[in-house]
Amino acid sequence: MAFFFEVLITGLMVGIMYSLIALGFALIFKASDVFNMAQGAMSLFAGLALVGFLHQYMHLPLWLALLCTVGVMTIWAYVIVFVVLKPLVNRPPLMLFMATFGVMYLMEGIGQSIYGTQAKGLNIGIPDNSFEVAGIFMSSFDLFFAGVAAVLVAGLIWFFQKTRNGRALRAVSDDHEAALSVGIPLLKAWYLTWIIAGIVATVAGVAWGTRLGVQFSLSYIAFKALPVLIIGGLDSIPGANRPLFQALRSVRKRDS
Amino acid sequence: MATKEEPLLKVNNIEVIYEHVILVLKGVSLNVYEGQIASLLGANGAGKSTTLKAISNLVKAERGEVTKGTVEFDGKRVDRLFAPALVKMGVIQIMEGRHTFEHLTVEDDLLTGAYTRGRDKKGTKEALEKVYTYFPRLKERRNAKTGYISGGEMQMCAIGRGLMAKPRIMLLDEPSMGLAPLLVEEIFEIIVKLNKEEKVGMLLAEQNAAMALEYAEYGYVMENGRVVLDGDAETLSDNADVKEFYLGLTAVGKKSYRDVKHYHRRKRWLA
């Protein structure tokens, strides 16, 4: 029985790591009806940028490096919305979807040219000790990111439910034209969404990068988060954080 | 109307083209004066919605463009402005088909209407109270998702949302669509009340010509992307063509369906 709970808890932790990525998908899908293929690439690029600021090119303190990484993701958000998506407003969603493919390759390519192709270690000083609670082994690293994910989701829910801009973003996701008719500028709303998605991608990039090393397969780990999306709902922010399915998945995997 | 003052909204011979090829409006001119209710009549596809969207500049969101003519609001040319900028100036379109945000509660939906007010919390709260006094039904349903309220309540929500943005003129697109006659009357009563008490000018696109001419002061009749006839509401109601084609009346009174076969009257404005 203890083994069952141990696997369950570990599964939940891994699920939370996936849900960090799923959150980014859900955000963008909600605001613009686009399935963002570049979500994984965004996490990758954020990871690469952080390594660049922290170890590779500069040796900034962690908080500054994180801030700079978020800055880089904001620039990406601007480029994606105002250069790539702007000409495609009011085109079928499929076109925007294809455009995000392009963004994915662009991010991977630029990432490779700047930071090189080899896998890089990322150490942000979170200890990865395992300890035992009531006969169940847990990792402090997993717990830390579970906490970060919880804070992030709570923050996003608060933002979307209670603030004026959050309300505007929800309005945009329901009906673009009606949102425009009440005076909500569509592109500005999208820009805000992509910035938030960039921040979420940064957190996911840091979590996965620290665990696996920052490498190009990060770009595809995103697609393993798809089951979370299907179960939790493609347009649901609380839903994206339902890691139970992932937990069950890992239980089954280890039993067989 | 024999007003000498400058109109609040002045549409001057505009032409609208969708997707660079589809010519929808072929020279539409109309005026709405401060605090007036004007109505835009016409059948399906006459160009009423497009006219309203050309004014509020939502045509751009549908890949349309005002290619000729000008739209002036309050003495300033606005046809090149971005739609949210017009909302800020007080030109608010209530779109056809009750576009509420279905996942938002009624109250949140109304609050999105105050987006252009910025961080003015006090003003927003007062505006919300005002909307609730005009539409007590909305107050009862404030925590319901707008996807689950009735059609009439949705229309009220859409109008209320427009009211949140300090409108000077509202462009109402078919507020009567799909509503029971009693509700239509209720909605029109509120429109008139808003016009009287809040001094909001109204431009009303309607297929329900009888209703629109009853409540409006002035009317424009549109057909095939042109204004073919305009005049005071009474003059229009007395016009033989309007009676025949829009009100369903003939010189002898109500039209009998037996006569439909012998339908030979030509519209005199289409020479």
XYZ file of C-alpha atoms in Angstrom:
527
model
C 0.000 0.000 0.000
C 2.844 2.362 0.827
C 4.226 1.688 -2.607
C 0.908 2.655 -4.145
C 0.898 5.988 -2.348
C 4.507 6.635 -3.184
C 3.848 6.122 -6.868
C 0.684 8.171 -6.610
C 2.483 11.090 -5.006
C 5.390 10.936 -7.442
C 2.896 10.722 -10.277
C 1.086 13.776 -8.987
C 4.371 15.677 -8.825
C 5.290 14.750 -12.373
C 1.751 15.625 -13.400
C 2.198 19.062 -11.925
C 5.343 19.521 -13.996
C 3.312 18.691 -17.101
C 0.492 20.914 -16.017
C 2.889 23.866 -16.013
C 3.186 23.390 -19.757
C -0.495 22.647 -20.232
C -1.261 25.949 -18.559
C 0.521 27.818 -21.336
C -1.481 25.980 -24.000
C -4.747 26.703 -22.229
C -3.995 30.413 -21.834
C -3.370 30.989 -25.503
C -6.129 28.732 -26.695
C -8.579 30.603 -24.497
C -7.609 34.033 -25.681
C -7.192 33.437 -29.376
C -8.654 30.031 -30.258
C -5.218 28.986 -31.389
C -3.498 25.819 -30.382
C 0.011 27.121 -29.834
C 2.511 24.666 -31.272
C 5.339 26.862 -30.044
C 4.532 26.413 -26.357
C 7.311 23.856 -25.871
C 9.728 25.938 -27.902
C 8.900 28.899 -25.659
C 9.831 26.850 -22.594
C 13.008 25.756 -24.333
C 13.933 29.286 -25.307
C 13.233 30.551 -21.798
C 15.470 27.792 -20.425
C 18.223 28.632 -22.906
C 17.986 32.335 -22.176
C 18.197 31.672 -18.458
C 21.267 29.482 -18.910
C 22.735 32.231 -21.077
C 22.194 34.888 -18.444
C 23.171 32.648 -15.558
C 26.094 30.477 -16.732
C 26.959 30.685 -20.415
C 27.464 34.337 -21.391
C 26.875 36.290 -18.218
C 26.944 35.499 -14.561
C 23.990 37.468 -13.294
C 22.395 36.798 -9.925
C 19.406 34.475 -10.163
C 16.680 37.061 -9.653
C 18.130 39.350 -12.316
C 18.596 36.469 -14.731
C 14.975 35.432 -14.247
C 13.850 38.993 -14.807
C 15.920 39.251 -17.997
C 14.474 35.938 -19.203
C 10.947 37.225 -18.697
C 12.058 40.326 -20.623
C 13.235 38.151 -23.508
C 9.900 36.293 -23.499
C 8.077 39.642 -23.565
C 10.012 40.603 -26.673
C 9.037 37.279 -28.216
C 5.400 37.913 -27.306
C 5.596 41.276 -29.069
C 7.146 39.780 -32.197
C 4.663 36.904 -32.309
C 1.593 39.102 -31.885
C 2.509 42.166 -33.904
C 4.622 40.604 -36.659
C 3.273 37.082 -37.080
C -0.349 37.117 -35.915
C -1.435 40.670 -36.746
C -1.805 40.078 -40.496
C -3.830 36.949 -39.727
C -6.536 38.530 -37.561
C -9.986 37.307 -38.646
C -8.539 34.554 -40.756
C -9.545 30.981 -39.986
C -7.925 29.653 -36.771
C -6.104 27.020 -38.833
C -3.931 29.746 -40.344
C -2.932 31.042 -36.950
C -2.222 27.470 -35.939
C 0.125 27.015 -38.883
C 1.803 30.307 -38.061
C 2.638 29.001 -34.591
C 4.453 26.115 -36.297
C 6.638 28.706 -37.976
C 7.214 30.407 -34.642
C 8.270 27.063 -33.167
C 10.937 26.480 -35.829
C 12.071 30.089 -35.628
C 12.535 29.851 -31.867
C 14.405 26.577 -32.075
C 16.631 27.899 -34.864
C 17.447 31.169 -33.153
C 17.974 29.300 -29.879
C 20.489 26.984 -31.551
C 22.356 29.805 -33.249
C 22.763 31.816 -30.078
C 23.241 29.200 -27.414
C 24.580 26.198 -29.313
C 23.113 22.740 -29.656
C 24.511 20.803 -26.735
C 22.487 20.053 -23.612
C 23.247 22.402 -20.755
C 22.925 21.962 -17.060
C 20.817 24.485 -15.214
C 21.283 24.888 -11.521
C 19.204 27.401 -9.656
C 20.125 26.113 -6.246
C 17.083 24.071 -5.319
C 18.223 20.960 -3.454
C 17.034 17.651 -4.840
C 16.966 15.637 -1.625
C 14.556 12.884 -1.012
C 13.052 12.460 2.401
C 10.562 10.172 3.971
C 7.136 11.115 5.265
C 5.098 8.275 6.773
C 6.968 5.700 4.773
C 6.649 7.578 1.484
C 9.712 8.985 -0.269
C 9.347 12.483 -1.665
C 11.689 14.825 -3.469
C 12.168 18.346 -2.168
C 12.645 19.489 -5.743
C 9.261 18.136 -6.813
C 7.610 19.678 -3.784
C 9.154 23.043 -4.566
C 7.790 23.092 -8.091
C 4.419 21.794 -6.957
C 4.333 24.838 -4.683
C 5.380 27.149 -7.518
C 2.717 25.686 -9.798
C 0.054 26.123 -7.120
C 1.019 29.759 -6.601
C 1.062 30.355 -10.346
C -2.372 28.839 -10.895
C -3.841 30.693 -7.920
C -2.344 33.926 -9.241
C -3.704 33.371 -12.733
C -7.161 32.497 -11.455
C -7.157 35.654 -9.384
C -5.986 37.707 -12.358
C -8.623 36.319 -14.717
C -11.510 36.457 -12.276
C -10.944 39.679 -10.402
C -9.041 42.215 -12.454
C -10.231 44.470 -15.225
C -7.649 43.199 -17.701
C -8.362 39.600 -16.800
C -12.045 40.169 -17.432
C -11.201 41.767 -20.754
C -9.134 38.730 -21.741
C -12.000 36.424 -20.873
C -14.298 38.578 -22.974
C -11.890 38.395 -25.907
C -11.742 34.634 -25.649
C -15.530 34.381 -25.816
C -16.171 36.707 -28.729
C -13.495 38.717 -30.535
C -15.788 41.087 -32.353
C -18.049 41.791 -29.394
C -14.950 42.505 -27.315
C -13.886 45.022 -29.935
C -17.366 46.548 -29.870
C -17.071 47.305 -26.149
C -13.675 48.885 -26.723
C -11.219 46.116 -25.852
C -8.320 46.261 -28.307
C -7.791 42.724 -29.574
C -4.063 42.841 -30.296
C -3.263 44.399 -26.951
C -5.236 41.645 -25.255
C -3.368 39.020 -27.242
C -0.048 40.649 -26.405
C -0.888 40.450 -22.709
C -1.893 36.802 -23.084
C 1.342 35.887 -24.836
C 3.366 37.682 -22.170
C 1.600 35.646 -19.482
C 2.128 32.497 -21.530
C 5.802 33.490 -21.780
C 6.053 33.768 -18.005
C 4.376 30.395 -17.572
C 6.744 28.950 -20.196
C 9.679 30.387 -18.256
C 8.569 28.615 -15.097
C 8.063 25.372 -17.040
C 11.418 25.813 -18.774
C 13.175 26.294 -15.452
C 11.441 23.297 -13.893
C 12.127 20.932 -16.762
C 15.526 22.420 -17.527
C 16.734 21.888 -13.989
C 15.453 18.362 -14.003
C 16.568 17.158 -17.452
C 19.091 19.769 -18.490
C 18.205 22.432 -21.028
C 18.123 20.545 -24.303
C 16.163 20.562 -27.491
C 13.874 17.725 -26.552
C 12.229 20.206 -24.155
C 10.449 21.578 -27.181
C 8.640 18.249 -27.594
C 8.026 17.446 -23.962
C 5.224 19.944 -24.372
C 3.263 17.476 -26.430
C 3.333 14.973 -23.631
C 1.277 17.535 -21.740
C -1.563 17.102 -24.224
C -3.385 14.446 -22.179
C -3.553 16.956 -19.333
C -5.205 19.366 -21.717
C -7.696 16.869 -23.025
C -8.724 15.823 -19.532
C -8.629 19.253 -17.987
C -10.179 21.077 -20.923
C -8.328 22.958 -23.614
C -9.717 26.285 -22.511
C -9.714 25.853 -18.779
C -7.002 27.308 -16.599
C -8.015 25.447 -13.435
C -8.468 22.372 -15.639
C -4.927 22.522 -16.931
C -3.806 21.864 -13.433
C -5.522 18.557 -12.977
C -2.545 16.313 -12.698
C -4.527 13.363 -11.465
C -4.569 11.799 -14.874
C -0.817 11.985 -15.067
C -0.635 10.384 -11.660
C -2.825 7.514 -12.756
C -0.769 7.137 -15.874
C 2.435 6.708 -13.959
C 0.822 4.259 -11.545
C -0.161 2.079 -14.466
C 3.233 2.405 -16.067
C 5.094 1.229 -12.986
C 2.719 -1.589 -12.210
C 3.051 -3.209 -15.570
C -36.499 67.528 -38.584
C -35.856 71.153 -39.178
C -32.936 71.467 -36.822
C -30.343 74.023 -37.728
C -27.610 72.692 -35.416
C -24.817 70.462 -36.662
C -25.641 66.762 -36.469
C -23.857 64.695 -33.824
C -23.201 61.969 -36.324
C -22.791 62.749 -39.968
C -22.345 59.975 -42.489
C -21.404 61.414 -45.818
C -21.739 59.299 -48.941
C -19.804 56.283 -47.713
C -18.896 53.261 -49.746
C -17.915 49.997 -48.068
C -16.061 47.168 -49.732
C -15.528 43.762 -48.118
C -12.476 41.638 -48.925
C -11.408 44.260 -51.509
C -14.050 43.083 -53.979
C -17.553 42.969 -52.554
C -19.227 46.349 -52.810
C -21.832 46.482 -50.055
C -22.613 50.148 -49.496
C -22.900 52.353 -52.537
C -23.041 55.848 -51.145
C -24.949 56.099 -47.867
C -25.556 59.441 -46.205
C -27.408 60.056 -42.998
C -27.433 62.365 -40.000
C -28.244 61.747 -36.378
C -28.717 64.791 -34.122
C -27.862 64.998 -30.465
C -30.463 63.081 -28.480
C -32.428 61.960 -31.511
C -33.750 58.504 -32.305
C -33.253 57.737 -35.951
C -34.075 54.438 -37.556
C -32.623 52.599 -40.461
C -35.141 50.387 -42.216
C -34.673 47.774 -44.835
C -34.884 44.106 -45.677
C -32.233 41.475 -45.149
C -29.045 42.356 -46.948
C -29.981 45.969 -47.555
C -26.829 47.137 -45.792
C -28.157 48.249 -42.422
C -25.672 46.294 -40.343
C -22.814 47.292 -42.592
C -23.770 50.947 -42.243
C -23.666 50.662 -38.467
C -20.388 48.771 -38.568
C -18.918 51.338 -40.923
C -19.729 54.003 -38.338
C -18.375 52.050 -35.352
C -15.506 50.825 -37.538
C -16.174 47.187 -36.796
C -16.145 46.602 -40.572
C -12.394 46.391 -40.309
C -12.746 43.353 -38.061
C -14.667 41.674 -40.871
C -12.111 42.568 -43.513
C -14.191 45.419 -44.813
C -13.148 48.958 -45.529
C -14.738 52.370 -45.951
C -13.320 53.288 -49.337
C -15.170 56.516 -50.091
C -16.948 59.207 -48.141
C -16.520 60.306 -44.555
C -18.005 59.695 -41.133
C -17.961 62.615 -38.744
C -18.790 62.438 -35.071
C -19.061 65.579 -33.002
C -17.339 67.541 -35.785
C -14.342 65.207 -36.010
C -13.625 62.768 -38.783
C -13.676 59.245 -37.364
C -13.737 56.830 -40.280
C -10.022 56.123 -40.014
C -10.084 55.471 -36.262
C -9.691 52.157 -34.510
C -12.955 50.730 -33.093
C -11.970 51.008 -29.384
C -11.085 54.673 -29.923
C -14.643 55.286 -31.099
C -16.023 53.521 -28.047
C -13.971 55.896 -25.948
C -15.561 58.846 -27.777
C -18.998 57.473 -26.961
C -20.001 55.734 -30.189
C -21.194 52.315 -29.104
C -22.588 49.608 -31.268
C -24.902 46.985 -29.814
C -24.321 44.150 -32.208
C -26.985 42.097 -33.890
C -27.766 38.753 -32.324
C -26.957 39.658 -28.734
C -23.253 39.058 -28.517
C -22.867 38.528 -24.801
C -19.795 36.800 -23.444
C -21.294 33.438 -22.653
C -18.784 32.307 -20.043
C -18.993 35.524 -18.053
C -21.592 36.246 -15.425
C -24.079 39.001 -16.178
C -22.251 41.356 -13.838
C -18.814 40.602 -15.327
C -20.280 41.003 -18.787
C -21.634 44.426 -17.880
C -18.288 45.365 -16.347
C -16.426 44.625 -19.580
C -18.443 47.511 -20.999
C -16.566 49.811 -18.634
C -13.184 48.794 -20.057
C -12.611 52.148 -21.732
C -13.188 53.937 -18.424
C -9.815 52.635 -17.277
C -9.306 52.449 -13.534
C -12.238 54.697 -12.680
C -13.706 52.372 -10.028
C -16.221 54.840 -8.645
C -17.643 55.766 -12.034
C -17.856 52.107 -12.988
C -19.763 51.269 -9.845
C -22.206 54.125 -10.374
C -22.722 53.096 -13.981
C -23.420 49.536 -12.871
C -26.035 50.739 -10.386
C -27.614 52.825 -13.129
C -27.811 49.830 -15.454
C -29.456 47.853 -12.656
C -32.083 50.547 -12.155
C -32.936 50.486 -15.867
C -32.846 46.694 -16.012
C -33.923 45.283 -12.625
C -34.079 41.851 -14.271
C -30.321 41.935 -14.767
C -29.775 42.601 -11.092
C -31.722 39.463 -10.232
C -29.626 37.465 -12.683
C -26.299 39.125 -11.910
C -24.500 35.903 -10.989
C -25.838 33.793 -13.851
C -23.595 33.058 -16.823
C -24.859 35.006 -19.812
C -24.872 31.796 -21.835
C -27.762 30.595 -19.696
C -30.083 33.608 -19.572
C -33.053 34.203 -21.861
C -32.887 36.038 -25.160
C -34.583 39.105 -23.754
C -32.207 39.223 -20.824
C -29.276 38.856 -23.213
C -30.489 41.828 -25.230
C -30.867 43.816 -22.012
C -27.382 42.742 -21.003
C -25.977 43.873 -24.357
C -27.690 47.264 -24.109
C -26.693 47.619 -20.461
C -23.116 46.827 -21.350
C -23.189 49.586 -23.940
C -24.527 51.951 -21.299
C -21.482 51.269 -19.100
C -19.178 53.021 -21.569
C -20.690 56.544 -21.298
C -22.397 56.446 -24.686
C -23.328 59.596 -26.581
C -24.801 57.615 -29.404
C -25.795 53.970 -29.556
C -25.936 52.060 -32.788
C -28.509 49.354 -32.169
C -28.559 46.505 -34.637
C -31.931 44.737 -34.659
C -32.718 44.824 -30.960
C -36.050 43.147 -31.693
C -34.564 40.106 -33.387
C -35.994 36.825 -32.188
C -37.897 38.300 -29.260
C -41.545 37.959 -28.319
C -43.653 41.031 -29.203
C -44.173 41.954 -25.561
C -40.433 41.879 -24.913
C -39.762 43.895 -28.044
C -42.076 46.563 -26.685
C -40.303 46.477 -23.316
C -36.905 46.852 -24.959
C -38.079 49.734 -27.124
C -39.585 51.479 -24.077
C -36.208 51.255 -22.382
C -34.438 52.570 -25.469
C -36.732 55.596 -25.482
C -36.200 56.055 -21.748
C -32.435 55.957 -22.159
C -32.728 58.450 -24.962
C -34.808 60.837 -22.840
C -33.035 60.468 -19.497
C -29.445 59.835 -20.490
C -29.565 61.969 -23.656
C -28.170 59.124 -25.708
C -28.691 59.464 -29.434
C -29.917 56.286 -31.077
C -29.472 54.920 -34.538
C -31.697 51.917 -34.809
C -31.412 49.347 -37.587
C -34.661 47.416 -37.780
C -36.591 45.074 -39.976
C -39.577 45.608 -37.770
C -40.510 48.836 -39.541
C -43.811 49.386 -37.744
C -42.106 49.282 -34.373
C -39.148 51.399 -35.441
C -41.328 54.129 -36.977
C -43.495 54.213 -33.884
C -40.560 55.016 -31.606
C -38.155 56.902 -33.875
C -38.373 60.533 -34.898
C -36.705 60.132 -38.231
C -36.239 57.244 -40.617
C -34.026 56.157 -43.480
C -35.077 53.395 -45.837
C -32.258 51.348 -47.281
C -32.230 49.036 -50.232
C -29.317 47.439 -52.062
C -26.708 49.417 -50.199
C -28.334 52.805 -50.760
C -30.610 55.082 -48.807
C -33.642 55.282 -51.082
C -35.967 57.343 -48.936
C -35.817 59.378 -45.784
C -38.113 61.548 -43.771
C -39.882 62.148 -40.466
C -41.356 59.029 -38.961
C -44.933 60.262 -39.656
C -44.174 61.196 -43.236
C -42.597 57.816 -43.827
C -45.499 55.981 -42.209
C -47.823 57.778 -44.623
C -45.708 57.042 -47.654
C -47.561 54.651 -49.952
C -44.461 52.640 -50.824
C -43.344 52.241 -47.232
C -46.864 51.176 -46.324
C -46.954 48.650 -49.080
C -43.510 47.155 -48.760
C -42.567 47.599 -45.125
C -45.749 47.920 -43.118
C -47.822 45.432 -45.096
C -50.684 47.858 -45.673
C -52.382 49.038 -48.836
C -54.592 52.025 -49.507
C -57.579 49.967 -48.460
C -56.026 48.706 -45.244
C -54.467 45.450 -44.269
C -53.285 43.368 -47.159
C -54.988 40.106 -47.829
C -52.836 37.175 -48.794
C -55.300 36.395 -51.564
C -53.934 39.367 -53.452
C -50.348 38.304 -53.338
C -50.555 36.684 -56.751
C -51.524 39.966 -58.373
C -48.631 41.799 -56.932
C -47.698 44.406 -59.491
C -46.861 47.496 -57.633
C -43.356 48.714 -58.442
C -41.174 50.510 -56.027
C -41.100 54.031 -57.339
C -37.637 54.782 -56.086
C -36.038 52.134 -58.243
C -36.579 53.701 -61.633
